[in-house]
Short mmCIF file of N, CA and C in Angstrom, two decimals:
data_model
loop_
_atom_site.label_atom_id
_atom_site.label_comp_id
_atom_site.label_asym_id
_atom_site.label_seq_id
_atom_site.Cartn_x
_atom_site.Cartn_y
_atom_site.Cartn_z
N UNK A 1 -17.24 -27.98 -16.01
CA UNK A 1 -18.61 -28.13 -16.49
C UNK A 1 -19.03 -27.02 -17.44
N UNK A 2 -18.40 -25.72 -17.50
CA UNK A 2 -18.69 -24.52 -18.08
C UNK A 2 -18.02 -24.84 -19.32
N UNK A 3 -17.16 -25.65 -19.57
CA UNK A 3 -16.07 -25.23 -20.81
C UNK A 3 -14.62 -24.66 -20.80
N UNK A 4 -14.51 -23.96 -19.57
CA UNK A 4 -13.66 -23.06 -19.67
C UNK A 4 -13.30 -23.71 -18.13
N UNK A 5 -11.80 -24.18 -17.99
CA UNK A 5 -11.38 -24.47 -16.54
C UNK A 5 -10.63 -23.28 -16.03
N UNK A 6 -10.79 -23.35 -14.72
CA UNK A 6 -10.27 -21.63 -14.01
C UNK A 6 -9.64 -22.46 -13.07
N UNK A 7 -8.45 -21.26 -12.25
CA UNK A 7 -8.34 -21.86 -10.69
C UNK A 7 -9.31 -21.27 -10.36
N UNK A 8 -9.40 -21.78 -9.16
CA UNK A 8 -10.76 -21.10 -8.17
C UNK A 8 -10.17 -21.08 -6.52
N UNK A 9 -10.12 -19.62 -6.35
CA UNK A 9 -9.13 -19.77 -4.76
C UNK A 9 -10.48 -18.56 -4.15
N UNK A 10 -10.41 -18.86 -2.91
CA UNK A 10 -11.49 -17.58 -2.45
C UNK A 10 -10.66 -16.82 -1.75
N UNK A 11 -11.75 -16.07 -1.19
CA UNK A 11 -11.23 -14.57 -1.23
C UNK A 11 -10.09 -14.63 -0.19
N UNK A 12 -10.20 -15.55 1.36
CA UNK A 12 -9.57 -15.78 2.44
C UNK A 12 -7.94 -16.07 1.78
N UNK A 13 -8.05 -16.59 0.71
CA UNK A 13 -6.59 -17.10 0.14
C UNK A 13 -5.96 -16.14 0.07
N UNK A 14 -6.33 -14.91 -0.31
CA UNK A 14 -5.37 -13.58 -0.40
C UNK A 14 -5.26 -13.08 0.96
N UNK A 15 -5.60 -13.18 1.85
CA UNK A 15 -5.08 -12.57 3.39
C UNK A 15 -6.09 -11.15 3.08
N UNK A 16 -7.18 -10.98 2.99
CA UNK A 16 -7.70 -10.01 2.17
C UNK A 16 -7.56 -8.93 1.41
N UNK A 17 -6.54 -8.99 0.94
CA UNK A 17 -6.08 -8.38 -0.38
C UNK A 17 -7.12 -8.07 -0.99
N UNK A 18 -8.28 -8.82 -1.36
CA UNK A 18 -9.25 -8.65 -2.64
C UNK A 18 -10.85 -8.06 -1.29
N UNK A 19 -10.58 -7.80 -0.95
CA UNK A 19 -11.80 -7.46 0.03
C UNK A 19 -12.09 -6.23 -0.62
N UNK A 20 -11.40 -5.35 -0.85
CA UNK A 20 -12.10 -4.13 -1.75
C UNK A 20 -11.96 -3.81 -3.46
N UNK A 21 -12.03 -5.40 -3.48
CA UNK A 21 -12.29 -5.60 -5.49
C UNK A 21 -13.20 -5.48 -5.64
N UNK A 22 -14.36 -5.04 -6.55
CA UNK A 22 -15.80 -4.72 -6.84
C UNK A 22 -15.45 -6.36 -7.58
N UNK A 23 -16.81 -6.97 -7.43
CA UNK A 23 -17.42 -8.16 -8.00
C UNK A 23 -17.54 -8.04 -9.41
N UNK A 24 -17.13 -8.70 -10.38
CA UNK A 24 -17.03 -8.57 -11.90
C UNK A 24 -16.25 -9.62 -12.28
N UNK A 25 -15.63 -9.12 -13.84
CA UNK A 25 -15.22 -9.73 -14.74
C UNK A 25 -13.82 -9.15 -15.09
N UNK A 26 -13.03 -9.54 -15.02
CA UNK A 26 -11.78 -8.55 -14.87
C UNK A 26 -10.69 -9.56 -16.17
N UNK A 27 -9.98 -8.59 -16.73
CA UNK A 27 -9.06 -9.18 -18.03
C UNK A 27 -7.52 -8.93 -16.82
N UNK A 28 -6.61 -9.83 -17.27
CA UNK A 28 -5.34 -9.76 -16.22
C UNK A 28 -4.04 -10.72 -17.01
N UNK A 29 -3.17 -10.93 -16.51
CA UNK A 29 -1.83 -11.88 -16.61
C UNK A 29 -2.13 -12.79 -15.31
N UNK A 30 -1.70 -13.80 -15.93
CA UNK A 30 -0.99 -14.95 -14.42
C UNK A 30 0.10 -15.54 -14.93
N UNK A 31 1.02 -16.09 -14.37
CA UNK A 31 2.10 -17.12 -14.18
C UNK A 31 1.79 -18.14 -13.16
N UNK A 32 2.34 -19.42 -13.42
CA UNK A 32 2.11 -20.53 -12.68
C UNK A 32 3.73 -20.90 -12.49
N UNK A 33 4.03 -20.81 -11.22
CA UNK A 33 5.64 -20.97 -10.91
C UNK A 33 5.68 -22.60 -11.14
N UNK A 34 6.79 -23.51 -12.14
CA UNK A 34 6.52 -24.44 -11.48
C UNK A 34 5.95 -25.76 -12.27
N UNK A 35 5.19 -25.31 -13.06
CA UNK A 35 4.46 -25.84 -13.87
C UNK A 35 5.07 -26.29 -15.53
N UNK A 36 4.88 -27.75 -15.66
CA UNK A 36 5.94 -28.58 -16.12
C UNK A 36 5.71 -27.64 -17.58
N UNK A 37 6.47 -28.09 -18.62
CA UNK A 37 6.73 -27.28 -19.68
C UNK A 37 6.79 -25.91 -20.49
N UNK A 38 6.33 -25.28 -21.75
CA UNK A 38 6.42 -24.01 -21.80
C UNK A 38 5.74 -22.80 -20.70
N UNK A 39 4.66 -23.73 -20.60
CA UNK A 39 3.64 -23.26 -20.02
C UNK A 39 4.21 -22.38 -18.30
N UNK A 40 5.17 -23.01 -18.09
CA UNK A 40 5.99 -23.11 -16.73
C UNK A 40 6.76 -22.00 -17.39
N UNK A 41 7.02 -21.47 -17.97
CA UNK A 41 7.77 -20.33 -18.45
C UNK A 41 7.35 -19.23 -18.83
N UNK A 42 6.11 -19.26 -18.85
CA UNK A 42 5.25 -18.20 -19.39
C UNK A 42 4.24 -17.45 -18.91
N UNK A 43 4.10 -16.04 -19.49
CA UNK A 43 2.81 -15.45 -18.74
C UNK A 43 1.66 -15.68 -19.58
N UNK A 44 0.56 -15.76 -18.91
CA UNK A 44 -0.84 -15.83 -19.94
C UNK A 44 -1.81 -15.02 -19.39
N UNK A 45 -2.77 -15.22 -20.59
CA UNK A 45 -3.67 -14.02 -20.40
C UNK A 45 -4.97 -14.49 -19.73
N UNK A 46 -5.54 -13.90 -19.06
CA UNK A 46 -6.44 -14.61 -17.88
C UNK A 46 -7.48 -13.65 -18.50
N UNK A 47 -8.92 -14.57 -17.95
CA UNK A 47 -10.30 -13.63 -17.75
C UNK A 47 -10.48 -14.49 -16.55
N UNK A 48 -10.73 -13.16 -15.65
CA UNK A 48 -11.10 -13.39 -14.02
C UNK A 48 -12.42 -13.45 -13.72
N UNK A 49 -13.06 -13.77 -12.92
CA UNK A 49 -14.58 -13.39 -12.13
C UNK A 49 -14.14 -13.51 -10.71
N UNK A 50 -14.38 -12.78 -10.59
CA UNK A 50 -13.81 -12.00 -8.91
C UNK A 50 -15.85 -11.78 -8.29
N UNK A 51 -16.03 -12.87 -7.71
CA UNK A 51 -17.68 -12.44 -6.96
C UNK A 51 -18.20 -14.06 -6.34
N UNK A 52 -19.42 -14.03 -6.52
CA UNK A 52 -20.04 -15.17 -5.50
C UNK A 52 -20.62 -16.28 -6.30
N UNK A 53 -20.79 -16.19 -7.81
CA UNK A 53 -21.08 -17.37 -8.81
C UNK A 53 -22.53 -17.28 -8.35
N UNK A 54 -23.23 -16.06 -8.98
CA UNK A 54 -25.02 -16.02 -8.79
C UNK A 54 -25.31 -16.75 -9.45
N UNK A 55 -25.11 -17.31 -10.68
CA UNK A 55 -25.89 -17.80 -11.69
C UNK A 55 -27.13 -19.06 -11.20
N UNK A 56 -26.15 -20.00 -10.68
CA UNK A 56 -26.77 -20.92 -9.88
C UNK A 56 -27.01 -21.35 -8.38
N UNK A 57 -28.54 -20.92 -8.35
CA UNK A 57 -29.47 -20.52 -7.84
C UNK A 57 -28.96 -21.96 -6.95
N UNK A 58 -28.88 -21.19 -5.17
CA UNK A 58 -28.25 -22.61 -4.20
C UNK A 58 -27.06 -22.97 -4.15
N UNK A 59 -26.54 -22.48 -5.21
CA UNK A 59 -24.98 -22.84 -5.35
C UNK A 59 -24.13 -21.67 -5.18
N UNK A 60 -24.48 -20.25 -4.31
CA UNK A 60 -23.79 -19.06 -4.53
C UNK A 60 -22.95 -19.58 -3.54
N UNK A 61 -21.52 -18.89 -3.65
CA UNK A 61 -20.54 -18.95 -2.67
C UNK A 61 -20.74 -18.52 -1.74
N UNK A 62 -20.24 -19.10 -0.36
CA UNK A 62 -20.42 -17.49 0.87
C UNK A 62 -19.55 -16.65 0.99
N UNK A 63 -18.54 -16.60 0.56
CA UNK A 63 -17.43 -15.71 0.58
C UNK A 63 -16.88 -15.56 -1.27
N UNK A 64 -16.37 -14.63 -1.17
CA UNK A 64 -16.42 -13.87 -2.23
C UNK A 64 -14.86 -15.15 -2.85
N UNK A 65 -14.89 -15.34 -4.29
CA UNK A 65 -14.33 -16.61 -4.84
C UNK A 65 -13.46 -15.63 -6.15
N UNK A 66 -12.16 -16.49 -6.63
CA UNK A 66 -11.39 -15.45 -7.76
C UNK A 66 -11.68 -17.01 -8.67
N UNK A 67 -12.51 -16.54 -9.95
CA UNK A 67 -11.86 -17.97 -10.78
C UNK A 67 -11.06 -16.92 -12.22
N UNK A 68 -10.14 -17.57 -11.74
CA UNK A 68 -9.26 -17.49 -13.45
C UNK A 68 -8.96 -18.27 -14.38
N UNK A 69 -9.57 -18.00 -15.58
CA UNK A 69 -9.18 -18.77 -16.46
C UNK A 69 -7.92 -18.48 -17.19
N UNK A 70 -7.27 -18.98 -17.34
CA UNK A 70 -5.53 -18.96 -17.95
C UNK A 70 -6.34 -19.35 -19.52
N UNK A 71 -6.29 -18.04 -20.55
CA UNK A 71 -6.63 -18.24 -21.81
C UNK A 71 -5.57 -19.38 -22.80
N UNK A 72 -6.11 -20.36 -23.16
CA UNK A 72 -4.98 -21.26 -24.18
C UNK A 72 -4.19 -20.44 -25.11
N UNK A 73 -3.03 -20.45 -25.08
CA UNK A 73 -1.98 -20.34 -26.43
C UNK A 73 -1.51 -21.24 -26.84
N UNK A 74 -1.57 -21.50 -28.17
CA UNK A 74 -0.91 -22.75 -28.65
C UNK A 74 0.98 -22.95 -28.27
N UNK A 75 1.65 -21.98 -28.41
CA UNK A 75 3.07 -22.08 -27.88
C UNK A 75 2.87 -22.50 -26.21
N UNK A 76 1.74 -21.97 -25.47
CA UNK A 76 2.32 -22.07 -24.03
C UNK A 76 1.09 -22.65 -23.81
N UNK A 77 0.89 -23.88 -23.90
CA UNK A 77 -0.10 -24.72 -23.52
C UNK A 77 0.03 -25.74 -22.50
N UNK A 78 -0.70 -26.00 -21.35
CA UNK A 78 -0.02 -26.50 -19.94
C UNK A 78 -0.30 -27.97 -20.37
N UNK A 79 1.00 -28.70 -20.37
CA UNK A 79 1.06 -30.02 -20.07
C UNK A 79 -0.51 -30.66 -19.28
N UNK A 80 -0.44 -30.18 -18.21
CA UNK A 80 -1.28 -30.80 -17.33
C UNK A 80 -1.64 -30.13 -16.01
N UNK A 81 -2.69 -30.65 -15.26
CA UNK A 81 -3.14 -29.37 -14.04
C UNK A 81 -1.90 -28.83 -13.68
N UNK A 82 -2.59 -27.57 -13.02
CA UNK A 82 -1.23 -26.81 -11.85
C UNK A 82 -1.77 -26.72 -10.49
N UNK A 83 -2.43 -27.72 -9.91
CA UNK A 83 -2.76 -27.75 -8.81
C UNK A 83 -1.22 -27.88 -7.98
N UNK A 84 -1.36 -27.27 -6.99
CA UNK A 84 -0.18 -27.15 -5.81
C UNK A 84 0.53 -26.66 -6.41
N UNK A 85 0.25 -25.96 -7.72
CA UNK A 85 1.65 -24.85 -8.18
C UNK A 85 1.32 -23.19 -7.65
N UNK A 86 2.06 -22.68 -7.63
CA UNK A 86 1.98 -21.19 -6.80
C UNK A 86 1.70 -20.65 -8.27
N UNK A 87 0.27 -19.65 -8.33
CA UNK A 87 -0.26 -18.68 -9.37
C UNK A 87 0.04 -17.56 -8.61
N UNK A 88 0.56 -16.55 -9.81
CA UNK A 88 0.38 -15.11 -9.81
C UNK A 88 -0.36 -14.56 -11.04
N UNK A 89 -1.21 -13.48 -10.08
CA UNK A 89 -2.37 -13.19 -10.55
C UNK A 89 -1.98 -11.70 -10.55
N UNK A 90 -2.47 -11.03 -11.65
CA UNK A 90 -2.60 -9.47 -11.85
C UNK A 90 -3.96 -8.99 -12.50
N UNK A 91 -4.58 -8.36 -11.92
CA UNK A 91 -5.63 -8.11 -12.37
C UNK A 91 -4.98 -6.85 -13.55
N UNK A 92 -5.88 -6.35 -14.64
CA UNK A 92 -5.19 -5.14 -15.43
C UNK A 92 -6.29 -4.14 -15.97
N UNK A 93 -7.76 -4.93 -15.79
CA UNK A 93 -8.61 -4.33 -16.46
C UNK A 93 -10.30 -4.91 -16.10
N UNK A 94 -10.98 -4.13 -16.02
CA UNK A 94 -12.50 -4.64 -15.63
C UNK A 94 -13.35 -3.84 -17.04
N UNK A 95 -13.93 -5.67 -17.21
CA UNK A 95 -14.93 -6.05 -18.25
C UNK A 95 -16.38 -5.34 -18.25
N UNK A 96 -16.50 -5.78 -16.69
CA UNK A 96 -18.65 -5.57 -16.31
C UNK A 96 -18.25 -6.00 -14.94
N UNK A 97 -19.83 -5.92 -14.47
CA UNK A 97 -20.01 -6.65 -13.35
C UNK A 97 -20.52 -7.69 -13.23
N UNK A 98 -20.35 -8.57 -11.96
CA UNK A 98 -20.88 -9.62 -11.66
C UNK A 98 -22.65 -10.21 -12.05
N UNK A 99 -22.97 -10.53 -12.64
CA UNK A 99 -24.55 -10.82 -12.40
C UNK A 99 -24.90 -12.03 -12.39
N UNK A 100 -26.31 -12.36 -12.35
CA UNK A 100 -27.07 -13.44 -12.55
C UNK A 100 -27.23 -14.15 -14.16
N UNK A 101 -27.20 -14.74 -14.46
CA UNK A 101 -27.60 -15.58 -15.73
C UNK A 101 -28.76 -16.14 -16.29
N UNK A 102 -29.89 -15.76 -17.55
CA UNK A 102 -31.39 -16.41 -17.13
C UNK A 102 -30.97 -18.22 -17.68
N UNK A 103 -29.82 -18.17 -17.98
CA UNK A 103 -29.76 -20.14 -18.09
C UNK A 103 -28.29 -20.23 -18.60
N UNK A 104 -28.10 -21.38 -18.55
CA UNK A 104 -26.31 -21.88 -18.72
C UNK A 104 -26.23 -21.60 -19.83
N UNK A 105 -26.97 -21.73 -21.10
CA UNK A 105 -26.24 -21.33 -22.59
C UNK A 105 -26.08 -19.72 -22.34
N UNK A 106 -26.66 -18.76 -21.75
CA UNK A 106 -26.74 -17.55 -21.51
C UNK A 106 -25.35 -17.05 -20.83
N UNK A 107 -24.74 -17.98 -19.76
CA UNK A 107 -23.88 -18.22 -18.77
C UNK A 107 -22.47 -18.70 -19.65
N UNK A 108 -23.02 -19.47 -20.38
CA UNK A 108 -21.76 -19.58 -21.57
C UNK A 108 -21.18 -19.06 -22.75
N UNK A 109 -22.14 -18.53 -22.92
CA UNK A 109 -22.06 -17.33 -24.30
C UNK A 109 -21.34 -15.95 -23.78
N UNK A 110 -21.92 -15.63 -22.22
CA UNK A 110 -21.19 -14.56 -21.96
C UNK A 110 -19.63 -14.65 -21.48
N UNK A 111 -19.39 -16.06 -21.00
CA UNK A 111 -18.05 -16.42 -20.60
C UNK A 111 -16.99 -16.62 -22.11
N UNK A 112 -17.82 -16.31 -23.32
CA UNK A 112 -16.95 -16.70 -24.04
C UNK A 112 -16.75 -15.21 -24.59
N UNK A 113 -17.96 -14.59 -24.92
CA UNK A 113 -17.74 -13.12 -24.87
C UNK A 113 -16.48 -12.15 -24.09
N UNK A 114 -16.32 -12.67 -22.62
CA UNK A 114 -15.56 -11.89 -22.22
C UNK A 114 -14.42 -12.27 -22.46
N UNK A 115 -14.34 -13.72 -22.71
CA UNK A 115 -13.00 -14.29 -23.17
C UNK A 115 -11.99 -13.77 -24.10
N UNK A 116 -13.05 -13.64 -25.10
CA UNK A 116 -12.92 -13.11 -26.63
C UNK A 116 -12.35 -11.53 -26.18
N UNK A 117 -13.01 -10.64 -25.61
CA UNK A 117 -12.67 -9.52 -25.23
C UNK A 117 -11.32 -9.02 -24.56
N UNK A 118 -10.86 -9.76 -23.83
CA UNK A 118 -10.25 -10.35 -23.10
C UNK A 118 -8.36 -10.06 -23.52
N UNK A 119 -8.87 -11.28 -24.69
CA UNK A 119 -7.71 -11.39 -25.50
C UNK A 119 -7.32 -10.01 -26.15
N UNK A 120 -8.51 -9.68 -26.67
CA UNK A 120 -8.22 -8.50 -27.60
C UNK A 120 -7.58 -7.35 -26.92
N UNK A 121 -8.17 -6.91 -25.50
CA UNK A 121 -7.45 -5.81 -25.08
C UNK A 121 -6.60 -6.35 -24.49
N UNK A 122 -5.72 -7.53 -24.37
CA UNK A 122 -4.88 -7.48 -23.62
C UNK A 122 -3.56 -7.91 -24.95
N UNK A 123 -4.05 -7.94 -26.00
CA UNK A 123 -3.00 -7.94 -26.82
C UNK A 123 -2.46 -6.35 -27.54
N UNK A 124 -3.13 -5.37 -26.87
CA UNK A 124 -3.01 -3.94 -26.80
C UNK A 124 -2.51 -3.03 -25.91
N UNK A 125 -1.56 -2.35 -26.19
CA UNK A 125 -1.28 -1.64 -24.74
C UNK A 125 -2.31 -0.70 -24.41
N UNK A 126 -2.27 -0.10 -23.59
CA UNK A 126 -1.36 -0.47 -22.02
C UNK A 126 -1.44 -1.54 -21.51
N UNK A 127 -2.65 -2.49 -21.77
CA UNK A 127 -2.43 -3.77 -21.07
C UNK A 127 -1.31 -4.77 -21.27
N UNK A 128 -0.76 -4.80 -22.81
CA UNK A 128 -0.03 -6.09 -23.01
C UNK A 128 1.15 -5.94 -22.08
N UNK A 129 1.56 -4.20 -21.60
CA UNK A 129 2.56 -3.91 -21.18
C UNK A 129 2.95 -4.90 -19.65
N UNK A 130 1.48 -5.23 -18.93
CA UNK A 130 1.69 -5.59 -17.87
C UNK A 130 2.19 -7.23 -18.03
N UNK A 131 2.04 -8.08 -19.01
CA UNK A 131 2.84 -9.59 -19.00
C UNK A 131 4.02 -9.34 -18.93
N UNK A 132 4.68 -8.17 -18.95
CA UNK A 132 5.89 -8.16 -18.37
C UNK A 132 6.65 -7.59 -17.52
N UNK A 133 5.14 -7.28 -16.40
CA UNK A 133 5.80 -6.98 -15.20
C UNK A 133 6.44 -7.98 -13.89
N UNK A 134 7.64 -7.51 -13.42
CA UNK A 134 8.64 -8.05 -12.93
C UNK A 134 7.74 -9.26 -11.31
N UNK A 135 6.54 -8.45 -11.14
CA UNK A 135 5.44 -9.73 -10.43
C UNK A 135 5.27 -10.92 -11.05
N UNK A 136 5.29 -10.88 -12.02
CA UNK A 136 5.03 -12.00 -12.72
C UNK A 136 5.77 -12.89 -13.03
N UNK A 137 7.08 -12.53 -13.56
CA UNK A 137 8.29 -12.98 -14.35
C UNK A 137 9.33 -13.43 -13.50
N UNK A 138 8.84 -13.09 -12.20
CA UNK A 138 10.22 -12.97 -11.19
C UNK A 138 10.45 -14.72 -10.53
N UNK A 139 9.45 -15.74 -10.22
CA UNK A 139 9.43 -16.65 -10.26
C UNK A 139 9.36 -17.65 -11.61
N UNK A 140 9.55 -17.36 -13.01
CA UNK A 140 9.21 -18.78 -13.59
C UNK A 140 9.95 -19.66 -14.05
N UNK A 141 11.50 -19.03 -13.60
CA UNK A 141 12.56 -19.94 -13.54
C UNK A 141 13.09 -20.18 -12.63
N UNK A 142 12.89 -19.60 -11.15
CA UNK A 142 13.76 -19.57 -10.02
C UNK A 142 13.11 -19.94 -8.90
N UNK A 143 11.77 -20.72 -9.29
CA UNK A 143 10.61 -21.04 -8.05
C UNK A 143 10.20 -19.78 -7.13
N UNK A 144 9.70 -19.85 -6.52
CA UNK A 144 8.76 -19.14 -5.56
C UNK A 144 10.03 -18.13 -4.80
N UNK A 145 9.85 -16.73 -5.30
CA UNK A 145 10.80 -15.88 -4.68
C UNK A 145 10.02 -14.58 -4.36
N UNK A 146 10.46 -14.09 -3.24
CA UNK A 146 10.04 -12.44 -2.77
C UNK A 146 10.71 -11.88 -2.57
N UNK A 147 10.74 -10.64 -3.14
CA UNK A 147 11.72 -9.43 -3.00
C UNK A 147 11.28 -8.52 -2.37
N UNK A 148 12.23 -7.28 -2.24
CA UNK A 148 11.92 -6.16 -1.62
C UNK A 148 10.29 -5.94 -2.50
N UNK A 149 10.30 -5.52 -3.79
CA UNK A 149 9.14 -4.74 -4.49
C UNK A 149 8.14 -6.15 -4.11
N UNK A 150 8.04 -7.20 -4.16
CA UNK A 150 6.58 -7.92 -3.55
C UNK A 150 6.39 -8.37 -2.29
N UNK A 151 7.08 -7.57 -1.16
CA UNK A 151 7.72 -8.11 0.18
C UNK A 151 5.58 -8.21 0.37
N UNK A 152 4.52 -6.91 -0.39
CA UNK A 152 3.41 -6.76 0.19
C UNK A 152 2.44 -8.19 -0.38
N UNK A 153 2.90 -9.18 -1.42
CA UNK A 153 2.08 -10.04 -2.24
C UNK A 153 2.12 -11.05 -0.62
N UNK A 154 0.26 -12.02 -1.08
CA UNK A 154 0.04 -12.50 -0.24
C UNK A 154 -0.04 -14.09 -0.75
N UNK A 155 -0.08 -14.40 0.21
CA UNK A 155 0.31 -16.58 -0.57
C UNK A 155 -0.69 -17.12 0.68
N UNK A 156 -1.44 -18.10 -0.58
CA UNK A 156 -2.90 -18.69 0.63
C UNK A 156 -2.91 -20.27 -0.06
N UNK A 157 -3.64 -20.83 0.77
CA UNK A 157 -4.38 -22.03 0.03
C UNK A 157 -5.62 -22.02 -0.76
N UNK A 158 -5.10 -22.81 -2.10
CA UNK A 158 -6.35 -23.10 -2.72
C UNK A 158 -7.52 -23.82 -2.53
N UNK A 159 -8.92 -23.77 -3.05
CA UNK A 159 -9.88 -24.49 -2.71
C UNK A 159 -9.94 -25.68 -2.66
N UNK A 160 -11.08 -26.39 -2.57
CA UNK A 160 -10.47 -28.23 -2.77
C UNK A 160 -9.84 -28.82 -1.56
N UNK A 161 -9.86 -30.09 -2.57
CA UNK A 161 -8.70 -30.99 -1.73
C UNK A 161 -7.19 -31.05 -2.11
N UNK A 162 -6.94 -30.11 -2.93
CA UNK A 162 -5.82 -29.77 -3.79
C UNK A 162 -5.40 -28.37 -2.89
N UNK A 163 -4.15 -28.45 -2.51
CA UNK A 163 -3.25 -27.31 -1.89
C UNK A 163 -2.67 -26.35 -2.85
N UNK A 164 -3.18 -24.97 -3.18
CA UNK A 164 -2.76 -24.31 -4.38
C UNK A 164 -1.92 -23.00 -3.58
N UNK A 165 -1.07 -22.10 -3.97
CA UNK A 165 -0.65 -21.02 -3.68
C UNK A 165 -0.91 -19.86 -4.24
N UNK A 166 -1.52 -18.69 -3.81
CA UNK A 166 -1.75 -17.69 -4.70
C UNK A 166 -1.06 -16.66 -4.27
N UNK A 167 -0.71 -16.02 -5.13
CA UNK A 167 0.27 -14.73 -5.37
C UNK A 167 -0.62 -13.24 -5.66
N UNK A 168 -0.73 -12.58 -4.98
CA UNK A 168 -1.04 -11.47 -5.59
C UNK A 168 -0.86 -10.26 -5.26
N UNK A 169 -0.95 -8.89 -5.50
CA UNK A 169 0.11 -7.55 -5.44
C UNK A 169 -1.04 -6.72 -5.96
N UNK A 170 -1.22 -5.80 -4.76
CA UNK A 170 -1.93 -4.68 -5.18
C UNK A 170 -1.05 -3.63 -5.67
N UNK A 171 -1.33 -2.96 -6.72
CA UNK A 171 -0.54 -1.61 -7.36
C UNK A 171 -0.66 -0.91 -7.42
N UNK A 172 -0.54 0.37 -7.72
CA UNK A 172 -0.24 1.85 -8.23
C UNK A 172 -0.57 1.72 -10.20
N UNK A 173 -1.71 1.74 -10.66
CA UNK A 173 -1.52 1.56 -11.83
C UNK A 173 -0.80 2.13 -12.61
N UNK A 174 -0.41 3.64 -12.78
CA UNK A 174 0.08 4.48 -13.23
C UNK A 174 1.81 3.77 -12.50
N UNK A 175 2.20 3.57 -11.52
CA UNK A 175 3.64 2.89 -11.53
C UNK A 175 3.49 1.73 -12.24
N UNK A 176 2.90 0.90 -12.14
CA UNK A 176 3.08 -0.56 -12.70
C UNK A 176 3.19 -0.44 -13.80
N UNK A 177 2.80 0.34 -14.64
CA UNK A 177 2.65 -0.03 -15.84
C UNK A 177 3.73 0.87 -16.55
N UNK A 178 4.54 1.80 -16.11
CA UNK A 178 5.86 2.61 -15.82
C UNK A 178 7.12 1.36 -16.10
N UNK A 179 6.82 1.22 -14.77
CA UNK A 179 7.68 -0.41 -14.64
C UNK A 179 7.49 -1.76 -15.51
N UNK A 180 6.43 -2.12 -16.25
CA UNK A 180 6.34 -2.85 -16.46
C UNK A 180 6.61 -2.60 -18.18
N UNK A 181 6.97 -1.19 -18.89
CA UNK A 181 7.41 -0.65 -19.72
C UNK A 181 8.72 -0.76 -20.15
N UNK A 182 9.40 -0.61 -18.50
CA UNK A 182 10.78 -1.11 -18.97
C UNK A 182 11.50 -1.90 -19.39
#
């Protein structure tokens, strides 16, 4: 309805992993293990909202909700949904915080703002460095695998009536991005 389709997994999906994320707007990588064509091969660049969706008034979440939007690239453009495909998610960078909206064009202008933003620092290091960290990359040819280094990533169900998997790995920024150099 916004323009912009996200997954949307709440917070319970991470085993609470995200319980001490501050509520905002966060720039990141995901991979979708799984997922039919290039798109299934690739990392992309996400703008997150990690909070409760104030805008509309009655409609706030009760528990704290991750939507990511997987930014379009024309080379790695998804065939079609990735519902019931396992996402990995890396957060890399925070935009703002969470707020209220005084109306949906207001609500959409800023979702495109951060979008826009988004891209830009993440086509810059230190961020670009993280699309190629080994969290990410380690499933998109070999399906759903854990190793020693993500023995700590947590896997939940998605919202809906659609069964989704989420992946995610808290870090050491200063290592990750070490590692994700190499």
């Amino acid at each position: 309805k916004l323009g912009f389709p996200t997954a949307n997994l709440r917070e319970s999906d991470f085993a609470g992993a995200l319980a001490g994320v501050p509520t905002g707007v966060y720039v990141g990588w995901a991979s979708v293990e799984g997922a039919p064509g290039p798109a299934g091969r690739a990392v992309h660049p996400a703008v997150v909202n990690v909070g409760y969706s104030p805008t509309f008034a009655g409609l706030e979440n009760a528990e704290k909700i991750v939507e990511a939007h997987l930014m379009p690239v024309p080379e790695r453009k998804f065939e079609s949904d990735f519902y019931g495909q396992p996402m990995r998610l890396l957060l890399a960078g925070f935009i703002r915080p969470e707020h209220k909206f005084d109306s949906f064009p207001d609500l959409v202008a800023a979702i495109q703002k951060d979008a826009d933003e988004a891209m830009r620092v993440l086509g810059e290091e230190p961020l670009a460095a993280f699309s190629r960290d080994p969290f990410l990359v380690q499933g998109l040819t070999d399906g759903v695998q854990m190793d020693d280094d993500n023995a700590d990533a947590t896997k939940g169900e998605g919202c809906g009536s659609q069964q989704n998997a989420a992946l995610f790995k808290e870090v050491d920024f200063a290592a990750a991005l070490d590692g994700a150099r190499r």
